[in-house]
Structure formats: structure tokens, C-alpha cells
Coordinates of C-alpha atoms in Angstrom, one line a residue:
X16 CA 4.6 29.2 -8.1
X17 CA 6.4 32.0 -6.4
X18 CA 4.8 34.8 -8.2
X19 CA 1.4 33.0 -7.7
X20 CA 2.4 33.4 -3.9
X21 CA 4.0 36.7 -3.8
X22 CA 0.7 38.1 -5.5
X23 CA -1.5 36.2 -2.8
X24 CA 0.5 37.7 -0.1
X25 CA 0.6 41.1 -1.3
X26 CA -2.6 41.3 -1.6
X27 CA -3.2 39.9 1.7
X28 CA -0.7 42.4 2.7
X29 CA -3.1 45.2 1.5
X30 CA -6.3 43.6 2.7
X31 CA -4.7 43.8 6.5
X32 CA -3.7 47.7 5.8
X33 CA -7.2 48.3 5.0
X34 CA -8.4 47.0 8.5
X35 CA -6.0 48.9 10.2
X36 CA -6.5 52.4 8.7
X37 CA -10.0 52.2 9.6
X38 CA -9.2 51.7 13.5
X39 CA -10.2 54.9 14.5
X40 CA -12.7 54.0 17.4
X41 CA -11.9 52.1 20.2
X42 CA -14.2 50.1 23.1
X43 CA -14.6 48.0 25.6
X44 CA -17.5 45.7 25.8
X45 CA -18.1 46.9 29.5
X46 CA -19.0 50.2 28.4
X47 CA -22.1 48.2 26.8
X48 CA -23.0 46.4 29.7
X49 CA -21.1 43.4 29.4
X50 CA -20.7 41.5 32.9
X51 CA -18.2 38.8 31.9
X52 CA -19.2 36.6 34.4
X53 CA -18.9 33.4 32.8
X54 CA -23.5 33.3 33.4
X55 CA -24.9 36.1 32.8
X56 CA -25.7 36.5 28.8
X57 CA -23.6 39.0 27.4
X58 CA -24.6 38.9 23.3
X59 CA -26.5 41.9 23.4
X60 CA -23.9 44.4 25.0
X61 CA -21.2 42.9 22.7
X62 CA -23.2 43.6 20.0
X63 CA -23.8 47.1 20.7
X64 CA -20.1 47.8 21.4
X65 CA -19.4 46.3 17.3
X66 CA -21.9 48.2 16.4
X67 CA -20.9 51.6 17.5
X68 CA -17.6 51.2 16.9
X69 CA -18.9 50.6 12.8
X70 CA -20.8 53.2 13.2
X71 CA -18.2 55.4 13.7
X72 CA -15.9 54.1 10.9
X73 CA -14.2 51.2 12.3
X74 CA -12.1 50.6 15.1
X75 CA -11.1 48.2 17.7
X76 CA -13.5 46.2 20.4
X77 CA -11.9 44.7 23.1
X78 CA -12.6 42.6 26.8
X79 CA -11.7 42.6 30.1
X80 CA -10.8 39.5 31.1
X81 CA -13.0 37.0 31.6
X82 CA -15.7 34.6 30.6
X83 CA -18.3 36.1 28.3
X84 CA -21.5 33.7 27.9
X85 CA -22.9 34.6 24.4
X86 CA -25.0 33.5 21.3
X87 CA -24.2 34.3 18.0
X88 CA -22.3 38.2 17.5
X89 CA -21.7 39.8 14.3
X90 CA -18.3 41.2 13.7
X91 CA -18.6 44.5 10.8
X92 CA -17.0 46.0 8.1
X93 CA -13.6 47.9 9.9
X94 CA -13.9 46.1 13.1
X95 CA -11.9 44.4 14.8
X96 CA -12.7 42.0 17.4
X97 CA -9.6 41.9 20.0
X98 CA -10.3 38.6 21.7
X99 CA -6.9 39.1 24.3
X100 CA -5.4 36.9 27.1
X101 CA -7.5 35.9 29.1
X102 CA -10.6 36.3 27.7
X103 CA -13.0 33.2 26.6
X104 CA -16.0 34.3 24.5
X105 CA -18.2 30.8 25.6
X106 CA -20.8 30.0 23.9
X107 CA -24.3 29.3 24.7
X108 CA -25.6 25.9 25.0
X109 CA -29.4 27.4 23.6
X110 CA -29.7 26.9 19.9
X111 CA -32.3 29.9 20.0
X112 CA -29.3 32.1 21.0
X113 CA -27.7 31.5 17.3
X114 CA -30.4 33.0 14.8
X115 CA -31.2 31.3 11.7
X116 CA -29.7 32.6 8.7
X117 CA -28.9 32.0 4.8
X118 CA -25.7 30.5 4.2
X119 CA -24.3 27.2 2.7
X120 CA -24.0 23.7 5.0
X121 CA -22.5 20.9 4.0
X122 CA -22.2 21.9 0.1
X123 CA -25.9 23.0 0.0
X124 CA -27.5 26.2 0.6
X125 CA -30.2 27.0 3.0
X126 CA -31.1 28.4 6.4
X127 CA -29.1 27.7 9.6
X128 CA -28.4 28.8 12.4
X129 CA -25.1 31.1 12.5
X130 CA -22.0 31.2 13.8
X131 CA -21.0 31.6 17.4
X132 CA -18.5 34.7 15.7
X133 CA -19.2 35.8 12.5
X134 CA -18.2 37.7 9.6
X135 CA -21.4 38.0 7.1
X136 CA -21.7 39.7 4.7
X137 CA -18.9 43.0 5.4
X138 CA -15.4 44.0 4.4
X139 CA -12.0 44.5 5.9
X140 CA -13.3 42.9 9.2
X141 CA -11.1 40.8 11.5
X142 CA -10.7 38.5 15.0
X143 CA -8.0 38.5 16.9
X144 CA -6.1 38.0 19.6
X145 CA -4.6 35.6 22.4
X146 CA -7.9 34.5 23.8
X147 CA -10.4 31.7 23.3
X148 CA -13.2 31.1 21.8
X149 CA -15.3 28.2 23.1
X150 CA -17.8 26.7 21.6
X151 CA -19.2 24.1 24.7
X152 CA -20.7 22.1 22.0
X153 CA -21.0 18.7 23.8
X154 CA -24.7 19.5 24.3
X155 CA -24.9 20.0 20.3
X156 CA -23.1 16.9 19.5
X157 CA -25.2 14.6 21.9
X158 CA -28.1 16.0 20.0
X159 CA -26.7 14.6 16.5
X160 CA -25.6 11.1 17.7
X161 CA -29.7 11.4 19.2
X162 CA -30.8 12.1 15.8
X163 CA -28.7 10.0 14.1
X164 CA -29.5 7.2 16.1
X165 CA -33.7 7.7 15.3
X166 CA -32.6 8.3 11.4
X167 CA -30.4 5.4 10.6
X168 CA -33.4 3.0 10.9
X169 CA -35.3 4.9 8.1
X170 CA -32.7 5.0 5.4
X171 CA -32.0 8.9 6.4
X172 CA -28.5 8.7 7.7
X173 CA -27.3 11.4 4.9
X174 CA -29.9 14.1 6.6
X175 CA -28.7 13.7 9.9
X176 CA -26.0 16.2 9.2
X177 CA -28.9 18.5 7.5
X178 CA -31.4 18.3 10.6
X179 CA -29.4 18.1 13.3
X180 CA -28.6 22.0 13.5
X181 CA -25.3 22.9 15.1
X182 CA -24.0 26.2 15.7
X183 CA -20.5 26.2 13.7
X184 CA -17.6 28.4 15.6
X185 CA -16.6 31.2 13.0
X186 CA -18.3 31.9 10.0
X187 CA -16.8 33.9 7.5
X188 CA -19.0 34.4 4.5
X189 CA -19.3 36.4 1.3
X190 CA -16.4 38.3 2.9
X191 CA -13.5 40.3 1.8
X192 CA -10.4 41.2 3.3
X193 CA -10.6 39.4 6.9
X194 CA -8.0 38.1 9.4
X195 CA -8.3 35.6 12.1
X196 CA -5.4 34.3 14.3
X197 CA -3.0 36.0 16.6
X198 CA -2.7 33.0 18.7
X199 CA -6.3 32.3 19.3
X200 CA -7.4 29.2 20.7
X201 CA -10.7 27.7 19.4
X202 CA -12.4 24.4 20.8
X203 CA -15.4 22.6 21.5
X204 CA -17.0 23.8 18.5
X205 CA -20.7 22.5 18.0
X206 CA -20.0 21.9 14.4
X207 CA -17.2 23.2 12.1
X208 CA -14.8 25.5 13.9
X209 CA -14.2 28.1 10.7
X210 CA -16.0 27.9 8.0
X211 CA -14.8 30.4 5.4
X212 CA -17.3 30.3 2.6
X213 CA -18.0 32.7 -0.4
X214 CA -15.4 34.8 0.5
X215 CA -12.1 36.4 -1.0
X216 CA -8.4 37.6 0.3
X217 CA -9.0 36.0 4.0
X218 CA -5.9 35.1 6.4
X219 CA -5.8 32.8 9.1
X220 CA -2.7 33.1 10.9
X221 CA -1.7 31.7 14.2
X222 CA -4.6 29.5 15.6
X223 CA -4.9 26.5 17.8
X224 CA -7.8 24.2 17.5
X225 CA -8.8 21.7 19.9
X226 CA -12.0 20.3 19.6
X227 CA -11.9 16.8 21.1
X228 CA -12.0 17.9 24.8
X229 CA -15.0 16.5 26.8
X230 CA -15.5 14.1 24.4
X231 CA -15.1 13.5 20.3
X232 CA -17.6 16.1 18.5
X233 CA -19.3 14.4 15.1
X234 CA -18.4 16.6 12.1
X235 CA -15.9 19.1 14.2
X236 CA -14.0 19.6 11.1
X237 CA -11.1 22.1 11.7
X238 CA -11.0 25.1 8.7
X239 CA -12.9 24.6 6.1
X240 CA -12.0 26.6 2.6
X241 CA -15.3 26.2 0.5
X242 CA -15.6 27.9 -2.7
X243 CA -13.6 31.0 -1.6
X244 CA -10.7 32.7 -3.3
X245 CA -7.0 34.1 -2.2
X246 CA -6.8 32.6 1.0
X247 CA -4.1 32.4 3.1
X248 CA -3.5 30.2 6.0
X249 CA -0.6 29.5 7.9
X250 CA 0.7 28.7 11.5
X251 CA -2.2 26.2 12.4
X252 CA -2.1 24.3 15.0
X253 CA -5.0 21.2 15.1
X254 CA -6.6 18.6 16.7
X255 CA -10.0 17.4 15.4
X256 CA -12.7 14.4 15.2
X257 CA -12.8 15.0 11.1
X258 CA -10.8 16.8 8.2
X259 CA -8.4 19.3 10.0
X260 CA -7.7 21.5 6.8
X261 CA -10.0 21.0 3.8
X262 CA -11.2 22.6 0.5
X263 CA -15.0 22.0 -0.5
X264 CA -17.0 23.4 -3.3
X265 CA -20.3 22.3 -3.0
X266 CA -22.5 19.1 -3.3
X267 CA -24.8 17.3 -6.1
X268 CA -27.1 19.6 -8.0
X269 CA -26.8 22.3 -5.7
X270 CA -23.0 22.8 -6.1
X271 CA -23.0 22.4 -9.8
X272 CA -25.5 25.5 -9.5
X273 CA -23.6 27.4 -8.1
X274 CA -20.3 26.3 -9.8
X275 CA -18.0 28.3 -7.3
X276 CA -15.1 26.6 -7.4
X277 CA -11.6 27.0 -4.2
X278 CA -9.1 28.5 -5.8
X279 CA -5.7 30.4 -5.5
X280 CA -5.3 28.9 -1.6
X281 CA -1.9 28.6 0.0
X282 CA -2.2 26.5 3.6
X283 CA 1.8 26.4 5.1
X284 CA 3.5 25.9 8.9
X285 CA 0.5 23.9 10.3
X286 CA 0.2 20.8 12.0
X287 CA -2.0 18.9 12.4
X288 CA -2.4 16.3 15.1
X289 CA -5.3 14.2 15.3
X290 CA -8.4 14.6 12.2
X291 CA -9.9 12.2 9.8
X292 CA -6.6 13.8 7.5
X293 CA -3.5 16.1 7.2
X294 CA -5.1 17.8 4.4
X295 CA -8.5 16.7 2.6
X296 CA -10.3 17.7 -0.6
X297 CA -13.8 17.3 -0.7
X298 CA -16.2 15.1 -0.6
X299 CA -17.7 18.8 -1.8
X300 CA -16.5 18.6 -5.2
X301 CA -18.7 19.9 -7.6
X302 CA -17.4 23.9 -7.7
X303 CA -14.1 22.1 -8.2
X304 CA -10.4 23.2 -6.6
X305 CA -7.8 24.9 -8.5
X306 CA -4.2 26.6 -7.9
X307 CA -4.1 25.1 -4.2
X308 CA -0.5 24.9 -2.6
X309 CA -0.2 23.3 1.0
X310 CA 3.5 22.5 2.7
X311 CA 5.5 22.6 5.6
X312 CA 2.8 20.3 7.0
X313 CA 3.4 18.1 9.6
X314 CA 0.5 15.2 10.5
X315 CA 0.6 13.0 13.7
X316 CA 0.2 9.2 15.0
X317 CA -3.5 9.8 15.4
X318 CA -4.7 11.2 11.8
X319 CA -5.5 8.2 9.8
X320 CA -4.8 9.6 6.3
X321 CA -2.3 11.8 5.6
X322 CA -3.6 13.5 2.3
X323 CA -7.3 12.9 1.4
X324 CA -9.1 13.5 -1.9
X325 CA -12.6 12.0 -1.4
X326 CA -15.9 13.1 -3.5
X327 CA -19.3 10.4 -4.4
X328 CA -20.8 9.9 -8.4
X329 CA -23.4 12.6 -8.2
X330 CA -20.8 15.4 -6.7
X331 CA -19.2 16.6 -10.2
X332 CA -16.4 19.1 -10.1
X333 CA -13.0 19.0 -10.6
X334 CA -9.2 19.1 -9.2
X335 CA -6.5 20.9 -11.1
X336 CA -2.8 22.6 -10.3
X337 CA -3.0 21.2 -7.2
X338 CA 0.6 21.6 -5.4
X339 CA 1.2 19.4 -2.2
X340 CA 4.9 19.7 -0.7
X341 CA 7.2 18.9 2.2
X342 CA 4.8 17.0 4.4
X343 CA 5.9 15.0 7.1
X344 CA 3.6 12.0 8.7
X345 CA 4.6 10.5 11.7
X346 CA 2.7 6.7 12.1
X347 CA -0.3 7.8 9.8
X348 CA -1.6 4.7 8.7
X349 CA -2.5 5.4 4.9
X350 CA 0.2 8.3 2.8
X351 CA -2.1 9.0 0.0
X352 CA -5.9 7.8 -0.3
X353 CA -8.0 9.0 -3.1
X354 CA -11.6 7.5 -3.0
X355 CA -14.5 8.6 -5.4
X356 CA -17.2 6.6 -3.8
X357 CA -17.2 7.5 -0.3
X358 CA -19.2 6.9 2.4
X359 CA -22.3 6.4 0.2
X360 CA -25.3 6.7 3.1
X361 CA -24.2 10.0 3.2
X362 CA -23.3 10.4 0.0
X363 CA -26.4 9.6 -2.0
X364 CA -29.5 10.7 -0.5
X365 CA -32.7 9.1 -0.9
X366 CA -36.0 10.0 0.2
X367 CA -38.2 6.6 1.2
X368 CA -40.9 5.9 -0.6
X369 CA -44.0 7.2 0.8
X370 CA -42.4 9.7 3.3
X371 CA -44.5 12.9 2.8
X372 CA -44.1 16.8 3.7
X373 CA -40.0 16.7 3.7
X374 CA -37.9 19.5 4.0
X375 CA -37.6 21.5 1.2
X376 CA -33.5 21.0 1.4
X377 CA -34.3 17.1 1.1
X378 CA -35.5 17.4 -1.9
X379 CA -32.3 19.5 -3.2
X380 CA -30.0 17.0 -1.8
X381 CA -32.0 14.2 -3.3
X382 CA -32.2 15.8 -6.9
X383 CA -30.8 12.7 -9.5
X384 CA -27.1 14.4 -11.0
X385 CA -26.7 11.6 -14.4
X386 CA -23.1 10.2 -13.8
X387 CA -21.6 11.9 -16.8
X388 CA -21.8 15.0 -14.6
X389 CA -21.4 13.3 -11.3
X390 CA -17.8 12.0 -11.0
X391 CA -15.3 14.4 -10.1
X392 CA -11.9 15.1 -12.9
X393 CA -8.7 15.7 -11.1
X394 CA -6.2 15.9 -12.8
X395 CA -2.3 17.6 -13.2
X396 CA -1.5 17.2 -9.6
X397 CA 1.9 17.3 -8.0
X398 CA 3.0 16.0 -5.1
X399 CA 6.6 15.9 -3.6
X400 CA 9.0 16.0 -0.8
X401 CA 6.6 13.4 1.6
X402 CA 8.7 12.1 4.1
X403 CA 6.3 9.4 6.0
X404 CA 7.6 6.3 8.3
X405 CA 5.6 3.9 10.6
X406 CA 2.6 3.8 7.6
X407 CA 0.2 0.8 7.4
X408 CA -0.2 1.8 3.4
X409 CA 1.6 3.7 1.1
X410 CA -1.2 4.0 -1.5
X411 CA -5.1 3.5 -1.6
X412 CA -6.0 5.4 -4.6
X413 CA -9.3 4.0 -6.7
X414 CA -10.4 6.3 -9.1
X415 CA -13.4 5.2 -12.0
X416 CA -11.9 3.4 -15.3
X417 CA -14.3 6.2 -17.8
X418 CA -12.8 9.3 -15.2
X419 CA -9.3 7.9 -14.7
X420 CA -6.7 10.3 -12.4
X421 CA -4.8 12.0 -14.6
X422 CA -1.3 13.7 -14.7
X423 CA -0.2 13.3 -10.9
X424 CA 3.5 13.9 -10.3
X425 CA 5.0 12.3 -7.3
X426 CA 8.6 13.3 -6.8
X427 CA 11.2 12.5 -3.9
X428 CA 9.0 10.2 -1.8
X429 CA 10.0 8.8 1.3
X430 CA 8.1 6.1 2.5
X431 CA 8.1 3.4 4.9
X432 CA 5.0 1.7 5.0
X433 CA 4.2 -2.3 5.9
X434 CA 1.7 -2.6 2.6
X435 CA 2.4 -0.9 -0.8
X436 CA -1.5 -0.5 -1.4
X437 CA -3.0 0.1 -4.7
X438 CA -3.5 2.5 -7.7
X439 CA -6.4 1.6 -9.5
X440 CA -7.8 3.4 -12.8
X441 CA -4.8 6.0 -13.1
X442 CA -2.9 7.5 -16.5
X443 CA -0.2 9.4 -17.2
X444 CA 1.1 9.3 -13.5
X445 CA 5.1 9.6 -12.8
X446 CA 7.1 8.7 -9.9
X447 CA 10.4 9.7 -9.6
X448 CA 13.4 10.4 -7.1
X449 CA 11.8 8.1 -4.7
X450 CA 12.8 5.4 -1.7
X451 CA 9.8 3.5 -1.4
X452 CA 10.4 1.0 1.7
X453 CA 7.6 -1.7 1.4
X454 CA 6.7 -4.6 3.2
X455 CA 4.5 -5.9 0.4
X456 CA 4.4 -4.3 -3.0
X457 CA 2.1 -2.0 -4.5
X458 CA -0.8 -3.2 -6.8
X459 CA -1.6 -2.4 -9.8
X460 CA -4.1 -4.0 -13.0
X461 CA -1.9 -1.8 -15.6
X462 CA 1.4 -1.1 -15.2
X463 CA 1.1 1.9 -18.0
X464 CA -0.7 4.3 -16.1
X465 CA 2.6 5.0 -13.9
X466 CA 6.2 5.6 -15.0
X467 CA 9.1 5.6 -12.5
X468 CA 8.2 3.2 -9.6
X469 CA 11.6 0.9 -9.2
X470 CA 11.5 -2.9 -10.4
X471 CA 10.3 -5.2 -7.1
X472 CA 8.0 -2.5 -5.9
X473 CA 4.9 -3.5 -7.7
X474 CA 3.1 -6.3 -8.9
X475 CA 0.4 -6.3 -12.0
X476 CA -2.9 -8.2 -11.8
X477 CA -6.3 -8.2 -12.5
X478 CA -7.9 -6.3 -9.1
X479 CA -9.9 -8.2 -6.9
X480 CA -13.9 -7.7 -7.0
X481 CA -14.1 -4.0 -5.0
X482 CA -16.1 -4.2 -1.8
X483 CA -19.6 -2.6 -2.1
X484 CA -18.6 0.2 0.4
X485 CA -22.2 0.7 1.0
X486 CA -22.3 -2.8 3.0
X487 CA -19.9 -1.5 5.5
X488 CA -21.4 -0.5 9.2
X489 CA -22.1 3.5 9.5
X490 CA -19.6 3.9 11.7
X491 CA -16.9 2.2 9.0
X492 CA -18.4 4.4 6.6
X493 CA -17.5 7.6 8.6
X494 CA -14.0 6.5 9.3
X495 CA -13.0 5.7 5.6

């Protein structure tokens, strides 16, 4: 594990020095034209001072202070975008002002529109500084819940997300060698806040998120890793209305095309206080997740779950050497939940009969993935050193009995929790080193898929029939 983490950082190490030497230009978006007045539209000169700083080689662009109204800006190889104190990049509220591009959404790819800041497509590129970046995205998310509310009716709930089109944040795709942090504060995204997609030896160091200001944003997911390699992030600070810190790797048919997988991903020093988790992996499972460490995280009263592995029957992929360490969770209600059959109107899209002249990307998300290749493997997992009190559950873990989970060490657990929970279709699990304080013991239908749990903390019986999850409400969907 440590050389794994000394290699990572060196070359992270490297990747940073690159940027640097290539700072040879320097300007100021006001020589550009840039008013920073909070209302006039200032995307244009911004764009022409990144621009002629990579034209010269690389450099640094930097702001006066204030408030810079802007659509979508693209941030080149070399450049780096110094975002200082006291200067908010605010984003436009005109979905024309974020041009449509190729990249991937949701586990699928197709054409959206981009970023408020993005990296696309360069090298040795990064954003930083002690400002904000502000997405004002309340008009975006009013739109969705709008959409949503017309879709639901017609058995479209899963292409809400797909049509409603949000501007995410910060995009950084097909990348390599980019930093963002240095105490930036990101919030009110439209969508997801970062997005680091198809992209290799990226840092994120020393960012605040808060995106549930002016209301609760649908799908305002805090930094999502998806099928990217050799990333780094550390000193996070987060408040969210969904996953906070999450790996994905694609969805259905789509993903398995591409077959990208997240790997070689260390996430440390964060916290993380409100989300739909502390850490999360999927549902986007079907590039699959491997050598992923995360520790030294700390998760709050208001996340629900404190580590999340959640993926559907048609998503494929896999989990593997998967390292989770010296977590603290203060009142979050459920310690470890592992679902493979969630939220299933989003999930499993279905096109209703009759309903002609659909999007192309409806059909792609609709494709049939047989169930031999549609349930996710994980398997050789470890997690240790959880310290959690005030829990409603210590376990909600359901797995399928023909894909059962597979190899997960759990060593020095301390829980408290009012309900032991349940582990359902497990093997060759181990428990050890543990103080498991429960109000009710944990469940089980076969005691031999775990070794190590203390006599009086479990109980073996048949399970009771599962709930169809697809009969819960939408909104109970979402939350679980």
C-alpha cells in the first residue's frame, strides 16, 4: 500500500512540476476586457486572456477582484487559472451560455452542455486559488424537478436526469496532469460540482463544496472520479444533496463498451458533512473500480450512509482491492450499506410502448444487458479502523445469492448502532478485532459466509421476503 501511494504521489509530484515550468506568461483578465461587475458577461474576455497566455507557452491568468458573470471557459494545456481572494467566477443562469459538447453523463456518452470551468481535452492544466466559483444553479435545478414532475407520469423517471440538461461546475476530461484546490470554494453547482472523467494523474487538494445554499440541488453530487486513473484527492471539505465523494465507471451497455474502469485513486483528510454518503461507489459500475484507498474521513449527523456501494442488474462491472480506513461517522444512520438493486426507475430504463421519435441516447440507455453480464462482482475488499456511534444500523448489505460479495475484511470496528442490520448473500467475509455495540443483533440466513463476529451478536434465519424496491415512492427511491 505504501509504495502504491508513494508512486501515485510522485507522479503527482511531477505532473504539478510540469504546470509550473510552463508558467512563463502572465495576465490579467482586464487586459481582455473583463468588467467584473457581477452583470456584465465576461466569458469572452476570459477566454481570450487563456488563450493568449497558451499561446504563448503557458503561464498564469488571474482576476481582480470581483464578480465575473460567465458561461462555460476553457482552461488549456500550461495554464493556470488563478481564481484568488476575492474573486467569484458566477455563472450564468442561460443554458445557451454553456455550449454543447461530447463527453460522458451519468455513465453514458453523448452531447451536453459543458462545464461552467473546464479542462477538455489538454495537458498539464490547472485551477486554483482562494476564490469561488459559483455555479447559481437554483434556476437549473427548478427546471429538473419541472421535468421530472411531467416525466414521472409516463414511466420516464430514469430520463429525467438525461433531458433535463444542467451545466455541471468543473469538468475535467480526457485530461492529464491537472490540479484543482488551493482553498477554493465551489457551490450552487447546476449539476455535479467536479466531474473528473477519462482523465489521468489529476489532484484535487484543498476545496470546499457547498452546494445546498438557496435550496437542495437534485443530483449536486460533490467529486465524482469516473473511469479516470492516478488520482489524488485530499483536504475536501463537503456538503451536498447526493454522493459527496464517489467512483463511477459507466452504465448498462454503454459502460461495458467502453470498459474504462477507476483505478489507482487515493481520497484522504476530507470530510464530509451532509451527502447521500461519506464515500460511494457507483451505481456506475460497469468499467468497474480497482486499487482505490480512502481514509482519514470524517462523515457528519446529516449524511445518511456512511460508505455506499450501490449498482442495478444490467450495470456489470466490478470492485476489487478496494482499501477503506480510519473513518469516523458521527450519527450517520446506516455504517455500511451495499445494495445491488437500487433505485430501479432510474435504474432500468424503459421506453413505453408506442412512444415514437426518442432520443437517440434513450435508446442506448434502454439497450437489454442479459443478467449474466449485468450484476456487478466485488470482491477482496478491506475495510478497518471505523469508529461510528449514534448509528440506526450497523449493516444493510444484500448482495445476489449467484454474485455473492466476496472476500471483505472488516478489522477493528467500532460500532454503536441501535439495530445490527443484515448481511445477506455474502462468502468468505472475516470480522475481527471488533466492539460491535448493538441494540438488536445482526441478521444473517448463513452463518458461514462470515467468520469472527462475537457469540450474541447475530442471529441465523431464513430472511424475510425482500421488498420489491420498485413499489417504493420516487422520492424513497432517491433516498435509499
Amino acid at each position: 500500500m505504501l509504495r502504491f501511494l508513494a508512486a501515485v504521489l510522485l507522479v503527482l509530484v511531477q505532473a504539478c512540476g510540469l504546470a509550473q515550468a510552463a508558467g512563463a506568461a502572465t495576465a490579467t483578465v482586464a487586459e481582455f476586457g473583463a468588467k467584473g461587475d457581477g452583470v456584465t458577461l465576461d466569458t469572452v474576455a476570459i477566454q481570450r486572456a487563456i488563450d493568449a497566455v497558451a499561446s504563448k507557452g503557458g503561464g498564469a491568468v488571474s482576476f481582480r477582484p470581483g464578480t465575473y458573470l460567465t458561461g462555460s471557459i476553457f482552461v488549456k494545456s500550461g495554464v493556470t487559472l488563478n481564481i484568488g481572494k476575492g474573486v467569484t467566477l458566477l455563472g450564468s443562469q442561460r443554458i445557451g451560455d454553456y455550449p454543447v459538447m461530447p463527453t460522458r453523463i451519468a455513465g453514458i456518452e453523448m452531447s451536453w452542455p459543458a462545464a461552467l470551468v473546464n479542462v477538455y481535452g489538454q495537458k498539464g492544466a490547472a485551477i486554483e486559488g482562494e476564490g469561488t466559483i459559483d455555479g447559481d444553479g437554483k434556476v437549473f435545478w427548478d427546471s429538473y424537478w419541472t421535468l421530472r414532475k411531467q416525466y414521472e407520469p409516463q414511466g420516464l423517471r430514469w430520463a429525467s436526469d438525461y433531458d433535463a440538461r444542467r451545466p455541471r461546475l468543473v469538468q475535467v476530461f480526457d485530461s492529464k496532469d491537472v490540479r484543482v484546490g488551493g482553498g477554493l470554494l465551489l457551490r450552487r453547482s447546476g449539476f455535479w460540482t467536479l466531474h473528473i472523467c477519462y482523465s489521468e494523474n489529476v489532484t484535487v487538494d484543498g476545496v470546499t463544496i457547498r452546494n445546498n445554499e438557496g435550496g437542495r440541488g437534485p443530483s449536486t453530487d460533490g467529486i465524482d472520479i469516473d473511469s479516470s486513473r492516478k488520482v489524488l484527492v485530499q483536504n475536501a471539505d463537503i456538503a451536498v444533496n447526493d454522493d459527496a465523494l464517489c467512483m463511477k465507471s459507466g452504465r448498462d451497455s454503454d459502460g461495458q463498451r467502453v470498459a474504462r474502469p477507476t483505478e489507482d485513486v487515493v481520497i484522504r483528510n476530507s470530510i464530509v458533512r451532509d451527502g447521500a454518503a461519506g464515500i460511494t461507489f457507483g451505481s456506475e459500475t460497469a468499467g468497474g473500480f480497482r486499487n482505490v484507498e480512502a481514509y482519514n474521513i470524517t462523515v457528519e449527523r446529516a449524511v445518511p450512509v456512511g460508505i455506499l456501494f450501490k449498482s442495478a442488474h444490467t450495470r456489470g462491472g466490478f470492485g476489487e482491492k478496494l482499501r477503506l480506513h480510519d473513518f469516523t461517522m458521527k450519527d450517520v444512520a446506516v455504517v455500511l450499506r451495499i445494495t445491488m438493486n437500487w433505485n430501479p426507475s432510474y435504474s432500468y430504463a424503459a421506453i413505453p410502448p408506442g412512444m415514437k421519435d426518442v432520443p437517440p441516447y434513450w435508446k442506448v440507455l434502454a439497450t437489454p444487458v442479459p443478467r449474466e453480464k449485468g450484476i456487478a462482482h466485488f470482491h477482496d475488499v478491506e475495510i478497518r479502523n471505523i469508529k461510528a456511534t449514534g448509528a440506526a444500523t450497523a449493516f444493510e448489505v444484500s448482495g445476489y445469492k449467484e454474485a455473492p460479495l466476496q472476500r471483505f475484511t472488516l478489522d477493528k470496528l467500532e460500532i454503536q448502532a441501535a439495530n445490527g442490520g443484515h448481511l445477506y448473500d455474502i462468502d468468505g467475509w472475516s470480522i475481527t478485532n471488533s466492539r460491535l455495540e448493538l441494540g438488536a443483533p445482526l441478521e444473517m440466513e448463513d452463518a458461514r459466509g462470515v467468520q469472527g463476529l462475537p457469540q450474541g451478536s447475530f442471529i441465523v434465519r431464513p430472511a424475510a421476503p425482500r421488498a420489491d424496491p420498485s413499489k417504493k415512492s420516487f422520492e424513497e427511491q432517491d433516498k435509499t
